[in-house]
CSV table of N, CA and C in Angstrom, one decimal:
chain,number,residue,atom,x,y,z
A,1,MET,N,35.8,105.3,-44.9
A,1,MET,CA,34.9,105.6,-46.0
A,1,MET,C,34.3,104.3,-46.4
A,2,ALA,N,33.0,104.2,-46.6
A,2,ALA,CA,32.3,103.0,-47.1
A,2,ALA,C,31.8,103.4,-48.5
A,3,TYR,N,31.5,102.4,-49.3
A,3,TYR,CA,31.0,102.5,-50.6
A,3,TYR,C,29.7,101.8,-50.8
A,4,LEU,N,28.8,102.4,-51.5
A,4,LEU,CA,27.5,101.7,-51.8
A,4,LEU,C,27.5,101.5,-53.3
A,5,THR,N,27.3,100.3,-53.7
A,5,THR,CA,27.2,99.9,-55.1
A,5,THR,C,25.8,99.9,-55.6
A,6,THR,N,25.5,100.5,-56.7
A,6,THR,CA,24.1,100.5,-57.2
A,6,THR,C,24.3,100.1,-58.7
A,7,GLN,N,23.2,99.9,-59.4
A,7,GLN,CA,23.2,99.6,-60.8
A,7,GLN,C,23.8,100.8,-61.6
A,8,GLN,N,23.6,102.0,-61.1
A,8,GLN,CA,24.1,103.2,-61.8
A,8,GLN,C,25.6,103.5,-61.6
A,9,GLY,N,26.2,102.8,-60.6
A,9,GLY,CA,27.6,103.0,-60.3
A,9,GLY,C,27.9,102.9,-58.8
A,10,VAL,N,29.1,103.4,-58.5
A,10,VAL,CA,29.5,103.3,-57.1
A,10,VAL,C,29.3,104.7,-56.5
A,11,ILE,N,28.7,104.8,-55.3
A,11,ILE,CA,28.5,106.0,-54.6
A,11,ILE,C,29.3,105.9,-53.3
A,12,SER,N,30.2,106.9,-53.0
A,12,SER,CA,30.9,106.9,-51.8
A,12,SER,C,30.0,107.5,-50.7
A,13,GLN,N,30.1,107.0,-49.5
A,13,GLN,CA,29.3,107.5,-48.4
A,13,GLN,C,30.2,107.5,-47.2
A,14,GLY,N,30.4,108.7,-46.6
A,14,GLY,CA,31.1,108.8,-45.4
A,14,GLY,C,30.4,108.3,-44.2
A,15,LEU,N,31.0,107.5,-43.3
A,15,LEU,CA,30.4,107.0,-42.1
A,15,LEU,C,31.0,107.6,-40.9
A,16,ARG,N,30.2,108.0,-39.9
A,16,ARG,CA,30.7,108.5,-38.7
A,16,ARG,C,30.5,107.4,-37.6
A,17,SER,N,31.4,107.3,-36.8
A,17,SER,CA,31.2,106.3,-35.7
A,17,SER,C,30.9,107.1,-34.4
A,18,LEU,N,30.1,106.5,-33.6
A,18,LEU,CA,29.7,107.1,-32.3
A,18,LEU,C,30.8,106.9,-31.3
A,19,PRO,N,30.9,107.8,-30.4
A,19,PRO,CA,31.9,107.6,-29.3
A,19,PRO,C,31.7,106.4,-28.5
A,20,LYS,N,32.7,105.7,-28.1
A,20,LYS,CA,32.6,104.5,-27.3
A,20,LYS,C,32.1,104.9,-25.9
A,21,LEU,N,31.4,104.0,-25.2
A,21,LEU,CA,31.0,104.2,-23.9
A,21,LEU,C,32.1,104.0,-22.9
A,22,SER,N,32.2,104.7,-21.9
A,22,SER,CA,33.2,104.4,-20.8
A,22,SER,C,32.8,103.2,-20.1
A,23,SER,N,33.7,102.6,-19.3
A,23,SER,CA,33.4,101.4,-18.6
A,23,SER,C,32.2,101.6,-17.6
A,24,GLN,N,32.1,102.8,-17.1
A,24,GLN,CA,30.9,103.1,-16.2
A,24,GLN,C,29.6,103.0,-17.0
A,25,ASP,N,29.6,103.6,-18.2
A,25,ASP,CA,28.4,103.5,-19.0
A,25,ASP,C,28.0,102.1,-19.4
A,26,GLU,N,29.0,101.3,-19.7
A,26,GLU,CA,28.8,99.9,-20.1
A,26,GLU,C,28.2,99.1,-18.9
A,27,GLU,N,28.5,99.5,-17.7
A,27,GLU,CA,28.0,98.8,-16.5
A,27,GLU,C,26.7,99.3,-16.1
A,28,GLY,N,26.1,100.2,-16.8
A,28,GLY,CA,24.8,100.7,-16.4
A,28,GLY,C,24.8,102.0,-15.8
A,29,GLY,N,25.8,102.8,-15.9
A,29,GLY,CA,25.9,104.1,-15.3
A,29,GLY,C,24.9,105.1,-16.0
A,30,ALA,N,24.6,106.2,-15.3
A,30,ALA,CA,23.6,107.1,-15.8
A,30,ALA,C,24.2,108.3,-16.6
A,31,ALA,N,25.4,108.1,-17.2
A,31,ALA,CA,26.0,109.2,-17.9
A,31,ALA,C,25.2,109.7,-19.0
A,32,HIS,N,24.4,108.9,-19.7
A,32,HIS,CA,23.6,109.4,-20.8
A,32,HIS,C,22.1,109.5,-20.5
A,33,GLY,N,21.8,109.5,-19.2
A,33,GLY,CA,20.4,109.7,-18.8
A,33,GLY,C,19.5,108.6,-19.0
A,34,PHE,N,20.0,107.3,-19.0
A,34,PHE,CA,19.1,106.2,-19.3
A,34,PHE,C,18.6,105.5,-18.0
A,35,GLY,N,18.8,106.2,-16.9
A,35,GLY,CA,18.2,105.7,-15.6
A,35,GLY,C,19.1,104.7,-14.9
A,36,GLY,N,20.3,104.5,-15.3
A,36,GLY,CA,21.3,103.6,-14.6
A,36,GLY,C,20.7,102.2,-14.4
A,37,GLY,N,21.3,101.1,-14.6
A,37,GLY,CA,20.7,99.8,-14.5
A,37,GLY,C,20.3,99.3,-15.8
A,38,HIS,N,20.1,98.0,-15.8
A,38,HIS,CA,19.7,97.3,-17.1
A,38,HIS,C,18.3,97.4,-17.4
A,39,THR,N,17.9,97.6,-18.6
A,39,THR,CA,16.6,97.7,-19.0
A,39,THR,C,16.1,96.3,-19.4
A,40,HIS,N,15.0,95.8,-18.9
A,40,HIS,CA,14.5,94.5,-19.2
A,40,HIS,C,13.1,94.6,-19.8
A,41,PHE,N,12.9,94.1,-21.0
A,41,PHE,CA,11.6,94.1,-21.6
A,41,PHE,C,10.9,92.8,-21.4
A,42,GLU,N,9.6,92.8,-20.9
A,42,GLU,CA,8.8,91.6,-20.8
A,42,GLU,C,7.9,91.5,-22.0
A,43,PRO,N,7.9,90.4,-22.7
A,43,PRO,CA,6.9,90.2,-23.8
A,43,PRO,C,5.5,90.3,-23.3
A,44,ILE,N,4.7,91.0,-24.1
A,44,ILE,CA,3.3,91.1,-23.7
A,44,ILE,C,2.6,89.8,-24.2
A,45,PRO,N,2.0,89.0,-23.3
A,45,PRO,CA,1.3,87.8,-23.8
A,45,PRO,C,0.0,88.2,-24.6
A,46,HIS,N,-0.2,87.5,-25.7
A,46,HIS,CA,-1.4,87.8,-26.4
A,46,HIS,C,-1.9,86.5,-27.2
A,47,ASP,N,-3.1,86.5,-27.5
A,47,ASP,CA,-3.7,85.4,-28.2
A,47,ASP,C,-3.6,85.7,-29.7
A,48,HIS,N,-3.0,84.7,-30.4
A,48,HIS,CA,-2.8,85.0,-31.9
A,48,HIS,C,-4.1,85.3,-32.6
A,49,ASP,N,-5.3,84.8,-32.1
A,49,ASP,CA,-6.5,85.2,-32.7
A,49,ASP,C,-6.7,86.7,-32.8
A,50,PHE,N,-6.1,87.4,-31.9
A,50,PHE,CA,-6.4,88.9,-31.9
A,50,PHE,C,-5.6,89.6,-33.0
A,51,CYS,N,-4.5,89.0,-33.5
A,51,CYS,CA,-3.8,89.7,-34.5
A,51,CYS,C,-3.6,88.9,-35.8
A,52,GLU,N,-4.0,87.7,-35.8
A,52,GLU,CA,-3.9,86.9,-37.0
A,52,GLU,C,-4.9,87.4,-38.1
A,53,ARG,N,-4.4,87.6,-39.3
A,53,ARG,CA,-5.2,88.1,-40.3
A,53,ARG,C,-5.7,87.0,-41.3
A,54,VAL,N,-6.8,87.1,-41.8
A,54,VAL,CA,-7.4,86.2,-42.7
A,54,VAL,C,-7.7,86.9,-44.1
A,55,VAL,N,-7.3,86.2,-45.2
A,55,VAL,CA,-7.6,86.8,-46.5
A,55,VAL,C,-8.8,86.0,-47.1
A,56,ILE,N,-9.8,86.7,-47.5
A,56,ILE,CA,-11.0,86.1,-48.1
A,56,ILE,C,-11.1,86.6,-49.5
A,57,ASN,N,-11.0,85.7,-50.5
A,57,ASN,CA,-11.1,86.1,-51.9
A,57,ASN,C,-12.5,85.8,-52.4
A,58,VAL,N,-13.3,86.8,-52.8
A,58,VAL,CA,-14.6,86.6,-53.3
A,58,VAL,C,-14.6,86.9,-54.8
A,59,SER,N,-14.6,85.9,-55.6
A,59,SER,CA,-14.6,86.0,-57.1
A,59,SER,C,-13.5,87.0,-57.6
A,60,GLY,N,-12.3,86.9,-57.0
A,60,GLY,CA,-11.2,87.7,-57.4
A,60,GLY,C,-11.0,89.0,-56.7
A,61,LEU,N,-11.9,89.4,-55.8
A,61,LEU,CA,-11.8,90.6,-55.0
A,61,LEU,C,-11.4,90.1,-53.6
A,62,ARG,N,-10.2,90.6,-53.1
A,62,ARG,CA,-9.6,90.1,-51.9
A,62,ARG,C,-10.0,91.0,-50.7
A,63,PHE,N,-10.5,90.4,-49.6
A,63,PHE,CA,-10.8,91.1,-48.4
A,63,PHE,C,-9.9,90.6,-47.3
A,64,GLU,N,-9.6,91.4,-46.3
A,64,GLU,CA,-8.7,91.0,-45.2
A,64,GLU,C,-9.3,91.5,-43.9
A,65,THR,N,-9.4,90.5,-43.0
A,65,THR,CA,-9.9,90.9,-41.7
A,65,THR,C,-9.2,90.1,-40.6
A,66,GLN,N,-9.5,90.3,-39.4
A,66,GLN,CA,-8.8,89.6,-38.3
A,66,GLN,C,-9.6,88.3,-38.0
A,67,LEU,N,-8.9,87.3,-37.6
A,67,LEU,CA,-9.5,86.0,-37.2
A,67,LEU,C,-10.5,86.2,-36.1
A,68,ARG,N,-10.2,87.0,-35.2
A,68,ARG,CA,-11.1,87.2,-34.0
A,68,ARG,C,-12.4,87.8,-34.5
A,69,THR,N,-12.4,88.6,-35.5
A,69,THR,CA,-13.6,89.2,-36.1
A,69,THR,C,-14.6,88.1,-36.5
A,70,LEU,N,-14.0,87.1,-37.2
A,70,LEU,CA,-14.9,86.0,-37.7
A,70,LEU,C,-15.3,85.1,-36.5
A,71,ASN,N,-14.4,84.9,-35.6
A,71,ASN,CA,-14.7,83.9,-34.5
A,71,ASN,C,-15.8,84.4,-33.5
A,72,GLN,N,-16.2,85.6,-33.7
A,72,GLN,CA,-17.3,86.1,-32.8
A,72,GLN,C,-18.6,85.4,-33.1
A,73,PHE,N,-18.7,84.8,-34.3
A,73,PHE,CA,-20.0,84.2,-34.8
A,73,PHE,C,-19.7,82.8,-35.2
A,74,PRO,N,-19.4,81.9,-34.2
A,74,PRO,CA,-19.0,80.5,-34.5
A,74,PRO,C,-20.1,79.6,-35.2
A,75,ASP,N,-21.3,80.1,-35.2
A,75,ASP,CA,-22.4,79.3,-35.8
A,75,ASP,C,-22.5,79.6,-37.3
A,76,THR,N,-21.6,80.4,-37.9
A,76,THR,CA,-21.7,80.8,-39.3
A,76,THR,C,-20.6,80.1,-40.1
A,77,LEU,N,-20.7,80.2,-41.4
A,77,LEU,CA,-19.7,79.5,-42.3
A,77,LEU,C,-18.3,80.1,-42.0
A,78,LEU,N,-18.2,81.4,-42.0
A,78,LEU,CA,-16.9,82.0,-41.8
A,78,LEU,C,-16.4,82.0,-40.4
A,79,GLY,N,-17.3,81.9,-39.4
A,79,GLY,CA,-17.0,81.9,-38.0
A,79,GLY,C,-16.6,80.5,-37.5
A,80,ASP,N,-16.9,79.5,-38.2
A,80,ASP,CA,-16.5,78.1,-37.8
A,80,ASP,C,-15.3,77.6,-38.6
A,81,PRO,N,-14.2,77.4,-37.9
A,81,PRO,CA,-13.0,77.0,-38.6
A,81,PRO,C,-13.1,75.7,-39.5
A,82,ASP,N,-13.9,74.8,-39.0
A,82,ASP,CA,-14.1,73.5,-39.7
A,82,ASP,C,-14.9,73.7,-41.0
A,83,ARG,N,-15.9,74.6,-40.9
A,83,ARG,CA,-16.8,74.8,-42.1
A,83,ARG,C,-16.1,75.6,-43.2
A,84,ARG,N,-15.3,76.6,-42.7
A,84,ARG,CA,-14.6,77.4,-43.7
A,84,ARG,C,-13.4,76.8,-44.3
A,85,LEU,N,-12.9,75.7,-43.7
A,85,LEU,CA,-11.7,75.0,-44.1
A,85,LEU,C,-11.8,74.5,-45.5
A,86,ARG,N,-13.0,74.0,-45.9
A,86,ARG,CA,-13.1,73.4,-47.3
A,86,ARG,C,-12.9,74.5,-48.4
A,87,TYR,N,-12.9,75.8,-48.0
A,87,TYR,CA,-12.8,76.8,-49.0
A,87,TYR,C,-11.3,77.4,-49.0
A,88,PHE,N,-10.5,76.8,-48.2
A,88,PHE,CA,-9.1,77.3,-48.0
A,88,PHE,C,-8.2,76.8,-49.2
A,89,ASP,N,-7.5,77.8,-49.8
A,89,ASP,CA,-6.5,77.5,-50.8
A,89,ASP,C,-5.1,77.6,-50.2
A,90,PRO,N,-4.5,76.5,-50.0
A,90,PRO,CA,-3.2,76.6,-49.3
A,90,PRO,C,-2.1,77.2,-50.2
A,91,LEU,N,-2.2,77.1,-51.5
A,91,LEU,CA,-1.2,77.7,-52.4
A,91,LEU,C,-1.2,79.2,-52.3
A,92,ARG,N,-2.4,79.8,-52.1
A,92,ARG,CA,-2.5,81.3,-52.0
A,92,ARG,C,-2.7,81.8,-50.6
A,93,ASN,N,-2.8,80.8,-49.7
A,93,ASN,CA,-3.0,81.1,-48.2
A,93,ASN,C,-4.2,82.0,-48.0
A,94,GLU,N,-5.4,81.7,-48.7
A,94,GLU,CA,-6.6,82.5,-48.6
A,94,GLU,C,-7.8,81.5,-48.7
A,95,TYR,N,-8.9,82.1,-48.3
A,95,TYR,CA,-10.2,81.4,-48.5
A,95,TYR,C,-10.8,81.9,-49.8
A,96,PHE,N,-11.2,81.0,-50.7
A,96,PHE,CA,-11.8,81.5,-52.0
A,96,PHE,C,-13.3,81.1,-52.1
A,97,PHE,N,-14.1,82.1,-52.4
A,97,PHE,CA,-15.5,81.9,-52.6
A,97,PHE,C,-15.9,82.4,-54.0
A,98,ASP,N,-16.5,81.6,-54.8
A,98,ASP,CA,-17.0,82.1,-56.1
A,98,ASP,C,-18.4,82.5,-55.9
A,99,ARG,N,-18.6,83.7,-55.3
A,99,ARG,CA,-19.9,84.3,-54.9
A,99,ARG,C,-20.0,85.7,-55.4
A,100,ASN,N,-21.1,86.3,-55.0
A,100,ASN,CA,-21.5,87.7,-55.4
A,100,ASN,C,-20.6,88.7,-54.6
A,101,ARG,N,-19.8,89.4,-55.4
A,101,ARG,CA,-18.8,90.4,-54.7
A,101,ARG,C,-19.5,91.5,-54.0
A,102,PRO,N,-20.5,92.2,-54.7
A,102,PRO,CA,-21.1,93.4,-54.0
A,102,PRO,C,-21.8,93.0,-52.7
A,103,SER,N,-22.3,91.8,-52.6
A,103,SER,CA,-22.9,91.4,-51.3
A,103,SER,C,-21.9,91.2,-50.2
A,104,PHE,N,-20.7,90.9,-50.5
A,104,PHE,CA,-19.7,90.5,-49.5
A,104,PHE,C,-19.3,91.7,-48.6
A,105,ASP,N,-19.4,92.9,-49.1
A,105,ASP,CA,-19.1,94.0,-48.2
A,105,ASP,C,-20.1,94.0,-47.0
A,106,ALA,N,-21.3,93.7,-47.3
A,106,ALA,CA,-22.3,93.7,-46.2
A,106,ALA,C,-22.1,92.4,-45.3
A,107,ILE,N,-21.8,91.3,-45.9
A,107,ILE,CA,-21.5,90.1,-45.2
A,107,ILE,C,-20.4,90.3,-44.2
A,108,LEU,N,-19.3,90.9,-44.7
A,108,LEU,CA,-18.1,91.1,-43.8
A,108,LEU,C,-18.5,92.1,-42.7
A,109,TYR,N,-19.3,93.1,-43.1
A,109,TYR,CA,-19.7,94.1,-42.0
A,109,TYR,C,-20.5,93.4,-40.9
A,110,TYR,N,-21.2,92.4,-41.3
A,110,TYR,CA,-22.0,91.6,-40.3
A,110,TYR,C,-21.0,91.2,-39.2
A,111,TYR,N,-19.9,90.7,-39.6
A,111,TYR,CA,-18.9,90.2,-38.6
A,111,TYR,C,-18.2,91.4,-37.9
A,112,GLN,N,-17.8,92.4,-38.7
A,112,GLN,CA,-17.0,93.5,-38.2
A,112,GLN,C,-17.8,94.4,-37.2
A,113,SER,N,-19.1,94.4,-37.3
A,113,SER,CA,-20.0,95.2,-36.4
A,113,SER,C,-19.9,94.7,-35.0
A,114,GLY,N,-19.7,93.4,-34.9
A,114,GLY,CA,-19.7,92.8,-33.6
A,114,GLY,C,-21.0,92.4,-33.0
A,115,SER,N,-22.1,93.0,-33.7
A,115,SER,CA,-23.4,92.7,-33.2
A,115,SER,C,-24.3,92.1,-34.3
A,116,GLY,N,-23.7,91.7,-35.4
A,116,GLY,CA,-24.5,91.1,-36.5
A,116,GLY,C,-25.3,92.1,-37.3
A,117,ARG,N,-24.9,93.3,-37.4
A,117,ARG,CA,-25.7,94.3,-38.2
A,117,ARG,C,-25.5,93.9,-39.7
A,118,LEU,N,-26.7,93.9,-40.4
A,118,LEU,CA,-26.7,93.5,-41.7
A,118,LEU,C,-27.5,94.5,-42.5
A,119,ARG,N,-27.0,95.0,-43.6
A,119,ARG,CA,-27.7,95.9,-44.5
A,119,ARG,C,-27.4,95.5,-45.9
A,120,ARG,N,-28.5,95.3,-46.7
A,120,ARG,CA,-28.4,94.9,-48.1
A,120,ARG,C,-27.9,96.1,-48.9
A,121,PRO,N,-26.8,95.9,-49.7
A,121,PRO,CA,-26.4,97.0,-50.6
A,121,PRO,C,-27.5,97.3,-51.6
A,122,VAL,N,-27.7,98.6,-51.9
A,122,VAL,CA,-28.7,99.0,-52.8
A,122,VAL,C,-28.6,98.4,-54.2
A,123,ASN,N,-27.4,98.1,-54.6
A,123,ASN,CA,-27.2,97.6,-56.0
A,123,ASN,C,-27.3,96.0,-56.0
A,124,VAL,N,-27.7,95.4,-54.9
A,124,VAL,CA,-27.9,93.9,-54.9
A,124,VAL,C,-29.3,93.6,-54.7
A,125,PRO,N,-29.9,92.9,-55.7
A,125,PRO,CA,-31.3,92.5,-55.6
A,125,PRO,C,-31.6,91.6,-54.3
A,126,LEU,N,-32.8,91.8,-53.8
A,126,LEU,CA,-33.2,91.1,-52.6
A,126,LEU,C,-33.0,89.6,-52.7
A,127,ASP,N,-33.4,88.9,-53.8
A,127,ASP,CA,-33.2,87.5,-53.9
A,127,ASP,C,-31.7,87.1,-53.9
A,128,VAL,N,-30.9,87.9,-54.5
A,128,VAL,CA,-29.4,87.5,-54.5
A,128,VAL,C,-28.9,87.7,-53.1
A,129,PHE,N,-29.2,88.7,-52.4
A,129,PHE,CA,-28.7,88.9,-51.1
A,129,PHE,C,-29.2,87.8,-50.1
A,130,SER,N,-30.4,87.4,-50.3
A,130,SER,CA,-31.0,86.3,-49.5
A,130,SER,C,-30.2,85.0,-49.7
A,131,GLU,N,-29.8,84.7,-50.9
A,131,GLU,CA,-29.0,83.6,-51.2
A,131,GLU,C,-27.6,83.6,-50.6
A,132,GLU,N,-27.1,84.8,-50.6
A,132,GLU,CA,-25.7,85.0,-50.0
A,132,GLU,C,-25.8,84.8,-48.5
A,133,ILE,N,-26.9,85.3,-47.8
A,133,ILE,CA,-27.1,85.1,-46.4
A,133,ILE,C,-27.2,83.6,-46.1
A,134,LYS,N,-27.9,82.9,-46.9
A,134,LYS,CA,-28.0,81.4,-46.7
A,134,LYS,C,-26.7,80.7,-46.9
A,135,PHE,N,-26.0,81.1,-48.0
A,135,PHE,CA,-24.7,80.5,-48.3
A,135,PHE,C,-23.7,80.6,-47.1
A,136,TYR,N,-23.6,81.9,-46.6
A,136,TYR,CA,-22.7,82.1,-45.5
A,136,TYR,C,-23.2,81.7,-44.1
A,137,GLU,N,-24.4,81.1,-44.1
A,137,GLU,CA,-25.1,80.5,-42.9
A,137,GLU,C,-25.2,81.5,-41.8
A,138,LEU,N,-25.7,82.7,-42.1
A,138,LEU,CA,-25.8,83.7,-41.1
A,138,LEU,C,-27.0,83.5,-40.2
A,139,GLY,N,-28.0,82.7,-40.7
A,139,GLY,CA,-29.1,82.3,-39.9
A,139,GLY,C,-30.3,83.1,-40.1
A,140,GLU,N,-31.4,82.6,-39.6
A,140,GLU,CA,-32.8,83.3,-39.7
A,140,GLU,C,-32.8,84.7,-39.1
A,141,GLN,N,-32.1,84.8,-38.0
A,141,GLN,CA,-32.1,86.1,-37.3
A,141,GLN,C,-31.5,87.2,-38.2
A,142,ALA,N,-30.5,86.8,-38.9
A,142,ALA,CA,-29.8,87.8,-39.8
A,142,ALA,C,-30.8,88.1,-41.0
A,143,THR,N,-31.5,87.1,-41.5
A,143,THR,CA,-32.4,87.3,-42.6
A,143,THR,C,-33.5,88.3,-42.2
A,144,ASN,N,-34.0,88.2,-41.0
A,144,ASN,CA,-35.0,89.1,-40.5
A,144,ASN,C,-34.6,90.5,-40.2
A,145,LYS,N,-33.3,90.7,-40.0
A,145,LYS,CA,-32.7,92.0,-39.7
A,145,LYS,C,-32.7,93.0,-40.9
A,146,PHE,N,-32.6,92.5,-42.1
A,146,PHE,CA,-32.4,93.4,-43.2
A,146,PHE,C,-33.7,93.7,-43.9
């Protein structure tokens, strides 16, 4: 019998043990239908860029995306590791931008679309959105797209 202690008191909890394997089972026998022999798992190689997440804080609103999403556009502020580094806050492990929050949904979608699609949110004035495009260095082609 095992006991679990909580702030409310002690709770008893019965534990069942599983039956032991016979020596044949321990040596890889097929008594339990596991295919006889040892199972060997190979790690799947992968690039950390494919799974590493990046946190981007835009005036207090946090966004999260994958590093590979940003790296698709290396000529932009967020796509170039050296350019975005000056905005990195090591204490919070995030990039901080004191910029227009409603615009950033569209800026992030530019990266997430994979093709540089850009649409100005209806609640963001044209001049404000143009400034954000310039700040994030999306380029002339992005400016002409919206």
